mmCIF file of C-alpha atoms and ligand atoms in Angstrom:
data_model
loop_
_atom_site.group_PDB
_atom_site.id
_atom_site.type_symbol
_atom_site.label_atom_id
_atom_site.label_comp_id
_atom_site.label_asym_id
_atom_site.label_seq_id
_atom_site.Cartn_x
_atom_site.Cartn_y
_atom_site.Cartn_z
ATOM 1 C CA UNK A 1 73.472 50.739 94.694
ATOM 2 C CA UNK A 2 75.820 49.116 97.254
ATOM 3 C CA UNK A 3 73.241 47.326 99.241
ATOM 4 C CA UNK A 4 69.995 46.105 99.348
ATOM 5 C CA UNK A 5 67.625 44.789 101.691
ATOM 6 C CA UNK A 6 64.929 42.492 101.414
ATOM 7 C CA UNK A 7 61.884 40.816 103.185
ATOM 8 C CA UNK A 8 62.292 36.544 102.940
ATOM 9 C CA UNK A 9 58.976 35.687 103.704
ATOM 10 C CA UNK A 10 58.102 32.088 105.761
ATOM 11 C CA UNK A 11 55.932 29.303 104.119
ATOM 12 C CA UNK A 12 53.343 26.974 105.313
ATOM 13 C CA UNK A 13 52.590 23.731 103.468
ATOM 14 C CA UNK A 14 48.710 23.319 102.793
ATOM 15 C CA UNK A 15 49.393 20.117 101.565
ATOM 16 C CA UNK A 16 52.449 17.237 101.940
ATOM 17 C CA UNK A 17 51.904 13.846 100.432
ATOM 18 C CA UNK A 18 55.070 11.537 100.000
ATOM 19 C CA UNK A 19 54.719 9.407 96.908
ATOM 20 C CA UNK A 20 57.733 7.001 97.574
ATOM 21 C CA UNK A 21 61.053 7.145 98.435
ATOM 22 C CA UNK A 22 63.284 8.085 95.415
ATOM 23 C CA UNK A 23 67.175 6.236 94.210
ATOM 24 C CA UNK A 24 68.700 9.559 94.900
ATOM 25 C CA UNK A 25 67.565 9.632 98.696
ATOM 26 C CA UNK A 26 64.909 12.151 98.430
ATOM 27 C CA UNK A 27 61.468 11.398 98.326
ATOM 28 C CA UNK A 28 59.078 12.367 95.340
ATOM 29 C CA UNK A 29 56.575 14.873 96.472
ATOM 30 C CA UNK A 30 53.459 16.647 95.914
ATOM 31 C CA UNK A 31 52.958 20.049 97.697
ATOM 32 C CA UNK A 32 50.884 22.854 97.725
ATOM 33 C CA UNK A 33 52.948 25.613 99.484
ATOM 34 C CA UNK A 34 52.163 29.348 100.410
ATOM 35 C CA UNK A 35 53.921 32.299 101.811
ATOM 36 C CA UNK A 36 53.183 34.010 104.571
ATOM 37 C CA UNK A 37 53.803 37.375 106.184
ATOM 38 C CA UNK A 38 56.263 36.245 108.918
ATOM 39 C CA UNK A 39 59.753 36.888 107.544
ATOM 40 C CA UNK A 40 63.747 37.327 107.968
ATOM 41 C CA UNK A 41 65.139 40.672 107.181
ATOM 42 C CA UNK A 42 68.322 40.467 105.170
ATOM 43 C CA UNK A 43 71.004 43.135 103.647
ATOM 44 C CA UNK A 44 73.241 42.180 101.245
ATOM 45 C CA UNK A 45 76.060 45.202 100.666
ATOM 46 C CA UNK A 46 79.275 45.007 98.987
ATOM 47 C CA UNK A 47 82.436 44.934 101.379
ATOM 48 C CA UNK A 48 85.284 45.829 99.596
ATOM 49 C CA UNK A 49 87.167 42.832 100.189
ATOM 50 C CA UNK A 50 87.226 39.586 98.669
ATOM 51 C CA UNK A 51 85.691 38.026 101.159
ATOM 52 C CA UNK A 52 81.696 36.712 102.301
ATOM 53 C CA UNK A 53 81.276 38.175 105.833
ATOM 54 C CA UNK A 54 77.970 36.859 107.446
ATOM 55 C CA UNK A 55 76.374 38.680 110.792
ATOM 56 C CA UNK A 56 72.911 36.920 112.238
ATOM 57 C CA UNK A 57 72.763 39.086 114.937
ATOM 58 C CA UNK A 58 71.385 37.663 118.375
ATOM 59 C CA UNK A 59 70.236 34.321 116.512
ATOM 60 C CA UNK A 60 72.587 31.111 117.571
ATOM 61 C CA UNK A 61 72.646 31.030 113.566
ATOM 62 C CA UNK A 62 76.401 29.883 112.555
ATOM 63 C CA UNK A 63 78.245 32.547 110.472
ATOM 64 C CA UNK A 64 79.919 30.150 108.246
ATOM 65 C CA UNK A 65 79.320 27.474 105.429
ATOM 66 C CA UNK A 66 77.115 25.279 107.673
ATOM 67 C CA UNK A 67 74.654 28.184 107.007
ATOM 68 C CA UNK A 68 72.302 28.344 103.804
ATOM 69 C CA UNK A 69 72.412 31.775 103.264
ATOM 70 C CA UNK A 70 76.524 31.576 103.169
ATOM 71 C CA UNK A 71 76.230 28.990 101.195
ATOM 72 C CA UNK A 72 73.865 30.693 98.848
ATOM 73 C CA UNK A 73 76.202 33.663 98.211
ATOM 74 C CA UNK A 74 79.272 31.034 97.627
ATOM 75 C CA UNK A 75 77.269 29.318 94.838
ATOM 76 C CA UNK A 76 76.850 33.099 93.410
ATOM 77 C CA UNK A 77 80.855 33.560 93.229
ATOM 78 C CA UNK A 78 81.255 30.019 91.949
ATOM 79 C CA UNK A 79 78.782 30.623 88.943
ATOM 80 C CA UNK A 80 79.588 34.556 88.466
ATOM 81 C CA UNK A 81 83.373 34.979 89.278
ATOM 82 C CA UNK A 82 83.306 37.854 86.935
ATOM 83 C CA UNK A 83 80.889 39.634 88.836
ATOM 84 C CA UNK A 84 82.641 38.427 92.105
ATOM 85 C CA UNK A 85 86.077 40.350 90.352
ATOM 86 C CA UNK A 86 84.293 43.326 89.399
ATOM 87 C CA UNK A 87 81.987 43.771 92.614
ATOM 88 C CA UNK A 88 83.861 42.171 95.354
ATOM 89 C CA UNK A 89 83.045 40.429 98.283
ATOM 90 C CA UNK A 90 79.658 40.685 100.432
ATOM 91 C CA UNK A 91 78.491 41.280 103.906
ATOM 92 C CA UNK A 92 75.124 39.786 104.645
ATOM 93 C CA UNK A 93 73.096 40.741 107.523
ATOM 94 C CA UNK A 94 70.221 38.613 108.910
ATOM 95 C CA UNK A 95 67.762 39.275 111.188
ATOM 96 C CA UNK A 96 65.666 36.365 111.932
ATOM 97 C CA UNK A 97 62.087 36.275 112.742
ATOM 98 C CA UNK A 98 61.124 33.216 111.012
ATOM 99 C CA UNK A 99 61.989 30.159 113.893
ATOM 100 C CA UNK A 100 64.598 28.198 113.150
ATOM 101 C CA UNK A 101 63.952 23.708 112.461
ATOM 102 C CA UNK A 102 60.320 24.633 112.617
ATOM 103 C CA UNK A 103 58.849 23.589 109.066
ATOM 104 C CA UNK A 104 58.827 27.181 108.128
ATOM 105 C CA UNK A 105 61.503 27.298 105.627
ATOM 106 C CA UNK A 106 63.486 29.948 107.596
ATOM 107 C CA UNK A 107 66.587 28.932 106.115
ATOM 108 C CA UNK A 108 65.653 28.335 102.649
ATOM 109 C CA UNK A 109 64.245 31.954 102.328
ATOM 110 C CA UNK A 110 67.201 33.315 103.938
ATOM 111 C CA UNK A 111 68.976 31.840 100.918
ATOM 112 C CA UNK A 112 66.553 32.845 98.343
ATOM 113 C CA UNK A 113 66.954 36.514 99.414
ATOM 114 C CA UNK A 114 70.701 35.925 99.124
ATOM 115 C CA UNK A 115 70.837 34.893 95.458
ATOM 116 C CA UNK A 116 67.850 37.155 94.369
ATOM 117 C CA UNK A 117 70.011 40.202 96.648
ATOM 118 C CA UNK A 118 73.271 39.778 94.790
ATOM 119 C CA UNK A 119 71.665 39.175 91.577
ATOM 120 C CA UNK A 120 70.433 43.029 92.232
ATOM 121 C CA UNK A 121 73.949 43.712 94.074
ATOM 122 C CA UNK A 122 76.145 42.765 90.975
ATOM 123 C CA UNK A 123 73.675 43.814 88.148
ATOM 124 C CA UNK A 124 72.952 40.234 86.588
ATOM 125 C CA UNK A 125 69.448 40.634 85.296
ATOM 126 C CA UNK A 126 68.745 36.960 86.229
ATOM 127 C CA UNK A 127 65.403 35.538 85.097
ATOM 128 C CA UNK A 128 63.124 33.735 87.547
ATOM 129 C CA UNK A 129 63.537 30.440 86.550
ATOM 130 C CA UNK A 130 67.385 31.087 86.190
ATOM 131 C CA UNK A 131 67.288 32.011 89.695
ATOM 132 C CA UNK A 132 65.307 28.906 90.647
ATOM 133 C CA UNK A 133 67.684 26.642 88.840
ATOM 134 C CA UNK A 134 70.477 28.208 91.052
ATOM 135 C CA UNK A 135 68.512 28.101 94.227
ATOM 136 C CA UNK A 136 67.499 24.055 93.350
ATOM 137 C CA UNK A 137 71.157 23.123 93.973
ATOM 138 C CA UNK A 138 71.075 24.587 97.430
ATOM 139 C CA UNK A 139 67.905 22.903 98.663
ATOM 140 C CA UNK A 140 64.487 21.614 97.541
ATOM 141 C CA UNK A 141 62.145 24.604 99.348
ATOM 142 C CA UNK A 142 64.514 27.026 97.884
ATOM 143 C CA UNK A 143 63.390 27.544 94.688
ATOM 144 C CA UNK A 144 59.546 28.229 95.617
ATOM 145 C CA UNK A 145 60.997 31.215 98.380
ATOM 146 C CA UNK A 146 62.012 33.346 95.553
ATOM 147 C CA UNK A 147 59.005 33.787 93.823
ATOM 148 C CA UNK A 148 56.628 32.911 96.616
ATOM 149 C CA UNK A 149 52.639 33.178 96.759
ATOM 150 C CA UNK A 150 51.138 30.384 96.410
ATOM 151 C CA UNK A 151 52.561 27.062 94.529
ATOM 152 C CA UNK A 152 52.443 23.339 93.586
ATOM 153 C CA UNK A 153 55.976 21.495 93.897
ATOM 154 C CA UNK A 154 56.529 18.119 92.755
ATOM 155 C CA UNK A 155 59.632 16.206 92.140
ATOM 156 C CA UNK A 156 61.506 16.567 95.267
ATOM 157 C CA UNK A 157 59.528 20.083 95.732
ATOM 158 C CA UNK A 158 61.712 21.886 93.301
ATOM 159 C CA UNK A 159 59.592 21.676 90.353
ATOM 160 C CA UNK A 160 57.476 24.245 90.608
ATOM 161 C CA UNK A 161 53.824 25.604 89.107
ATOM 162 C CA UNK A 162 52.220 28.612 90.133
ATOM 163 C CA UNK A 163 48.849 28.317 91.399
ATOM 164 C CA UNK A 164 46.124 31.476 91.251
ATOM 165 C CA UNK A 165 46.525 33.650 94.279
ATOM 166 C CA UNK A 166 45.183 31.996 96.983
ATOM 167 C CA UNK A 167 45.799 35.240 99.259
ATOM 168 C CA UNK A 168 42.693 34.995 101.662
ATOM 169 C CA UNK A 169 43.540 33.418 105.164
ATOM 170 C CA UNK A 170 44.692 34.692 108.451
ATOM 171 C CA UNK A 171 46.685 32.652 110.118
ATOM 172 C CA UNK A 172 47.421 31.597 113.414
ATOM 173 C CA UNK A 173 50.679 29.749 113.971
ATOM 174 C CA UNK A 174 52.172 27.847 116.670
ATOM 175 C CA UNK A 175 55.494 26.662 117.899
ATOM 176 C CA UNK A 176 57.199 24.804 120.667
ATOM 177 C CA UNK A 177 60.549 26.887 121.887
ATOM 178 C CA UNK A 178 62.393 23.790 123.096
ATOM 179 C CA UNK A 179 60.975 21.648 120.485
ATOM 180 C CA UNK A 180 63.209 21.712 116.990
ATOM 181 C CA UNK A 181 62.914 18.815 114.321
ATOM 182 C CA UNK A 182 65.327 17.870 111.796
ATOM 183 C CA UNK A 183 64.137 17.440 108.274
ATOM 184 C CA UNK A 184 66.163 14.640 107.417
ATOM 185 C CA UNK A 185 64.974 12.743 110.500
ATOM 186 C CA UNK A 186 61.455 13.187 109.633
ATOM 187 C CA UNK A 187 62.293 11.921 105.999
ATOM 188 C CA UNK A 188 64.371 9.214 107.581
ATOM 189 C CA UNK A 189 61.670 7.870 109.847
ATOM 190 C CA UNK A 190 59.229 8.126 107.307
ATOM 191 C CA UNK A 191 61.067 5.701 104.976
ATOM 192 C CA UNK A 192 61.293 3.321 107.517
ATOM 193 C CA UNK A 193 57.652 3.394 108.446
ATOM 194 C CA UNK A 194 56.074 3.684 105.403
ATOM 195 C CA UNK A 195 58.509 3.635 103.000
ATOM 196 C CA UNK A 196 57.681 2.622 99.368
ATOM 197 C CA UNK A 197 59.725 2.558 96.089
ATOM 198 C CA UNK A 198 58.717 5.193 93.980
ATOM 199 C CA UNK A 199 60.544 5.028 90.401
ATOM 200 C CA UNK A 200 58.343 6.375 87.980
ATOM 201 C CA UNK A 201 60.221 9.767 86.907
ATOM 202 C CA UNK A 202 57.816 9.993 83.829
ATOM 203 C CA UNK A 203 57.289 13.978 83.281
ATOM 204 C CA UNK A 204 54.870 13.447 81.557
ATOM 205 C CA UNK A 205 52.296 11.811 84.355
ATOM 206 C CA UNK A 206 53.172 14.340 86.427
ATOM 207 C CA UNK A 207 50.503 17.128 85.400
ATOM 208 C CA UNK A 208 47.999 13.999 86.527
ATOM 209 C CA UNK A 209 49.553 13.321 89.578
ATOM 210 C CA UNK A 210 49.247 16.292 90.961
ATOM 211 C CA UNK A 211 45.427 16.502 90.210
ATOM 212 C CA UNK A 212 45.128 12.897 91.612
ATOM 213 C CA UNK A 213 46.853 13.505 94.610
ATOM 214 C CA UNK A 214 45.625 17.287 95.397
ATOM 215 C CA UNK A 215 42.846 17.647 93.610
ATOM 216 C CA UNK A 216 40.237 18.850 95.951
ATOM 217 C CA UNK A 217 42.529 21.622 97.519
ATOM 218 C CA UNK A 218 43.345 22.595 93.751
ATOM 219 C CA UNK A 219 40.047 22.890 93.165
ATOM 220 C CA UNK A 220 39.394 25.032 96.367
ATOM 221 C CA UNK A 221 42.135 26.915 95.884
ATOM 222 C CA UNK A 222 41.224 27.782 91.926
ATOM 223 C CA UNK A 223 38.009 28.874 93.559
ATOM 224 C CA UNK A 224 39.137 30.759 95.997
ATOM 225 C CA UNK A 225 36.933 29.038 98.108
ATOM 226 C CA UNK A 226 38.396 29.058 101.950
ATOM 227 C CA UNK A 227 36.442 26.627 103.387
ATOM 228 C CA UNK A 228 37.052 23.630 100.259
ATOM 229 C CA UNK A 229 40.917 24.612 100.999
ATOM 230 C CA UNK A 230 41.217 24.079 104.789
ATOM 231 C CA UNK A 231 39.125 20.883 104.475
ATOM 232 C CA UNK A 232 41.677 19.285 102.095
ATOM 233 C CA UNK A 233 44.957 20.594 103.765
ATOM 234 C CA UNK A 234 47.154 17.325 104.802
ATOM 235 C CA UNK A 235 50.646 16.441 105.760
ATOM 236 C CA UNK A 236 52.316 12.785 105.777
ATOM 237 C CA UNK A 237 54.753 14.109 107.926
ATOM 238 C CA UNK A 238 52.508 14.357 110.950
ATOM 239 C CA UNK A 239 52.852 10.976 111.197
ATOM 240 C CA UNK A 240 56.070 10.397 112.077
ATOM 241 C CA UNK A 241 56.942 13.572 113.642
ATOM 242 C CA UNK A 242 53.237 13.977 116.153
ATOM 243 C CA UNK A 243 53.963 10.497 118.071
ATOM 244 C CA UNK A 244 57.404 11.494 118.219
ATOM 245 C CA UNK A 245 56.529 14.655 120.231
ATOM 246 C CA UNK A 246 53.549 14.389 121.926
ATOM 247 C CA UNK A 247 53.375 18.204 123.117
ATOM 248 C CA UNK A 248 53.448 19.073 119.533
ATOM 249 C CA UNK A 249 50.474 16.740 119.291
ATOM 250 C CA UNK A 250 48.519 18.275 121.885
ATOM 251 C CA UNK A 251 49.205 21.612 120.618
ATOM 252 C CA UNK A 252 47.911 20.665 117.545
ATOM 253 C CA UNK A 253 44.967 19.573 119.241
ATOM 254 C CA UNK A 254 44.298 22.395 121.352
ATOM 255 C CA UNK A 255 44.795 24.851 118.179
ATOM 256 C CA UNK A 256 42.251 22.698 116.325
ATOM 257 C CA UNK A 257 39.566 22.669 118.841
ATOM 258 C CA UNK A 258 40.188 26.602 119.336
ATOM 259 C CA UNK A 259 38.066 27.284 115.958
ATOM 260 C CA UNK A 260 39.296 28.445 112.717
ATOM 261 C CA UNK A 261 38.582 26.443 109.594
ATOM 262 C CA UNK A 262 41.387 23.743 109.478
ATOM 263 C CA UNK A 263 44.839 23.203 111.681
ATOM 264 C CA UNK A 264 47.893 21.056 110.286
ATOM 265 C CA UNK A 265 51.685 20.601 110.862
ATOM 266 C CA UNK A 266 53.573 22.834 108.653
ATOM 267 C CA UNK A 267 56.470 20.716 106.793
ATOM 268 C CA UNK A 268 58.726 18.733 108.792
ATOM 269 C CA UNK A 269 57.095 20.306 112.213
ATOM 270 C CA UNK A 270 57.262 21.158 114.656
ATOM 271 C CA UNK A 271 54.926 24.107 113.704
ATOM 272 C CA UNK A 272 51.430 24.250 113.401
ATOM 273 C CA UNK A 273 49.088 26.704 111.821
ATOM 274 C CA UNK A 274 45.273 27.061 111.666
ATOM 275 C CA UNK A 275 43.631 28.884 109.026
ATOM 276 C CA UNK A 276 41.348 31.305 109.597
ATOM 277 C CA UNK A 277 38.912 33.411 107.090
ATOM 278 C CA UNK A 278 39.209 36.830 108.920
ATOM 279 C CA UNK A 279 41.696 38.773 111.273
ATOM 280 C CA UNK A 280 38.890 38.791 114.219
ATOM 281 C CA UNK A 281 38.411 35.243 114.287
ATOM 282 C CA UNK A 282 42.046 34.520 113.925
ATOM 283 C CA UNK A 283 42.655 36.935 117.199
ATOM 284 C CA UNK A 284 40.053 34.615 118.877
ATOM 285 C CA UNK A 285 41.690 31.459 117.718
ATOM 286 C CA UNK A 286 45.023 32.849 119.537
ATOM 287 C CA UNK A 287 43.288 33.857 122.583
ATOM 288 C CA UNK A 288 41.609 30.522 123.043
ATOM 289 C CA UNK A 289 44.641 28.529 122.153
ATOM 290 C CA UNK A 290 46.882 30.521 124.953
ATOM 291 C CA UNK A 291 44.458 30.298 127.983
ATOM 292 C CA UNK A 292 43.723 26.527 127.132
ATOM 293 C CA UNK A 293 47.588 25.785 126.409
ATOM 294 C CA UNK A 294 48.835 27.841 128.998
ATOM 295 C CA UNK A 295 52.143 26.858 128.194
ATOM 296 C CA UNK A 296 55.559 29.353 128.524
ATOM 297 C CA UNK A 297 57.177 27.140 125.813
ATOM 298 C CA UNK A 298 54.923 27.873 122.872
ATOM 299 C CA UNK A 299 55.322 30.918 121.034
ATOM 300 C CA UNK A 300 52.556 32.378 118.671
ATOM 301 C CA UNK A 301 52.298 34.707 115.948
ATOM 302 C CA UNK A 302 49.247 36.040 114.448
ATOM 303 C CA UNK A 303 49.855 36.256 110.228
ATOM 304 C CA UNK A 304 48.327 35.949 106.979
ATOM 305 C CA UNK A 305 48.744 34.462 103.606
ATOM 306 C CA UNK A 306 50.509 37.082 100.951
ATOM 307 C CA UNK A 307 50.976 36.740 97.455
ATOM 308 C CA UNK A 308 54.655 37.042 96.909
ATOM 309 C CA UNK A 309 58.290 35.838 97.995
ATOM 310 C CA UNK A 310 61.545 37.986 98.380
ATOM 311 C CA UNK A 311 60.755 41.496 97.810
ATOM 312 C CA UNK A 312 63.105 44.618 98.479
ATOM 313 C CA UNK A 313 62.232 46.162 101.543
ATOM 314 C CA UNK A 314 64.778 49.277 100.579
ATOM 315 C CA UNK A 315 67.818 49.800 99.442
HETATM 316 O O1 C5P B 1 67.069 19.620 99.939
HETATM 317 P P1 C5P B 1 66.578 19.777 101.428
HETATM 318 O O2 C5P B 1 68.528 20.261 101.860
HETATM 319 O O3 C5P B 1 65.934 21.064 102.283
HETATM 320 O O4 C5P B 1 66.344 18.770 101.759
HETATM 321 C C1 C5P B 1 66.446 18.389 103.328
HETATM 322 C C2 C5P B 1 66.376 16.806 103.744
HETATM 323 O O5 C5P B 1 65.053 16.731 103.800
HETATM 324 C C3 C5P B 1 67.287 16.017 102.731
HETATM 325 O O6 C5P B 1 68.704 15.782 102.964
HETATM 326 C C4 C5P B 1 66.510 14.617 102.723
HETATM 327 O O7 C5P B 1 67.118 14.025 103.804
HETATM 328 C C5 C5P B 1 65.067 15.465 103.235
HETATM 329 N N1 C5P B 1 64.212 15.425 101.878
HETATM 330 C C6 C5P B 1 63.555 14.418 101.311
HETATM 331 N N2 C5P B 1 62.969 14.429 100.254
HETATM 332 C C7 C5P B 1 62.674 15.350 99.543
HETATM 333 C C8 C5P B 1 63.146 16.907 100.080
HETATM 334 C C9 C5P B 1 63.502 16.886 101.369
HETATM 335 O O8 C5P B 1 63.864 13.559 101.908
HETATM 336 N N3 C5P B 1 61.530 15.563 98.564
#
């Protein structure tokens, strides 16, 4: 097979708690991550040269090593030089649907798709843990993006444990087109305002920490109880992003008052989501929020949670 086309789903954070500042500059987290159907399309194709050639369609993304998708291909070449010799370079075509710098792991999902795509294209037969280990070298959210679904993440976000399929929500998603939030900025600002040292890296405490911090949400997921899940969603980064971006705080408030089970910012923002039980309820929330806000700068999406990460669309 000379090409694979993959679907790379975005994620939302049902939970993001910052436990403290790590000596390596990252933050120790407890996160619950959830894949949603909104996703990018990535094609990887053997190009008969030695090179990586990345095309991002009409998106403003760079097509060089500043793009995570490009770096993912470089990482595969560095780790599997023999496969690169055998199969040659790769054309990567990226069709963006996930908004950028939105807290939805769009760049991470694309990088995860390139790792999976090259594993397929080069017949490497890598296991999920092997792919996740490579992914962790590129970014904290990329291991999750490979398998997707519902998972709890600890460490800097790269240590994953799958959770029972929480695939039960319709999601109204909204983002200001003109507002982008840099993830490093959000974490650094949090560190300045609320930072506390985190030195405890005792692995045996990790399991306990998950239940201490995300317990009620985890119970909701365990029992597939949408109301309990939605009433325990949480995101510490709201404390820095919302005061810095008043329109996002207003959007969050409008969405929350439009109905649904619960509203939260995703990741480092600025996208905001509302969880709903049914499609009809989500459509109503969307209509009410659009009318109340009446802001042409805000894009809305109606999507739903899904139980998987990168998937082959066709080949
Ligand atoms: O790992 P990734 O490259 O996706 O992280 C982007 C940035 O987000 C990091 O450079 C860091 O500033 C911040 N970050 C953090 N703690 C984490 C994850 C990310 O401070 N656990």
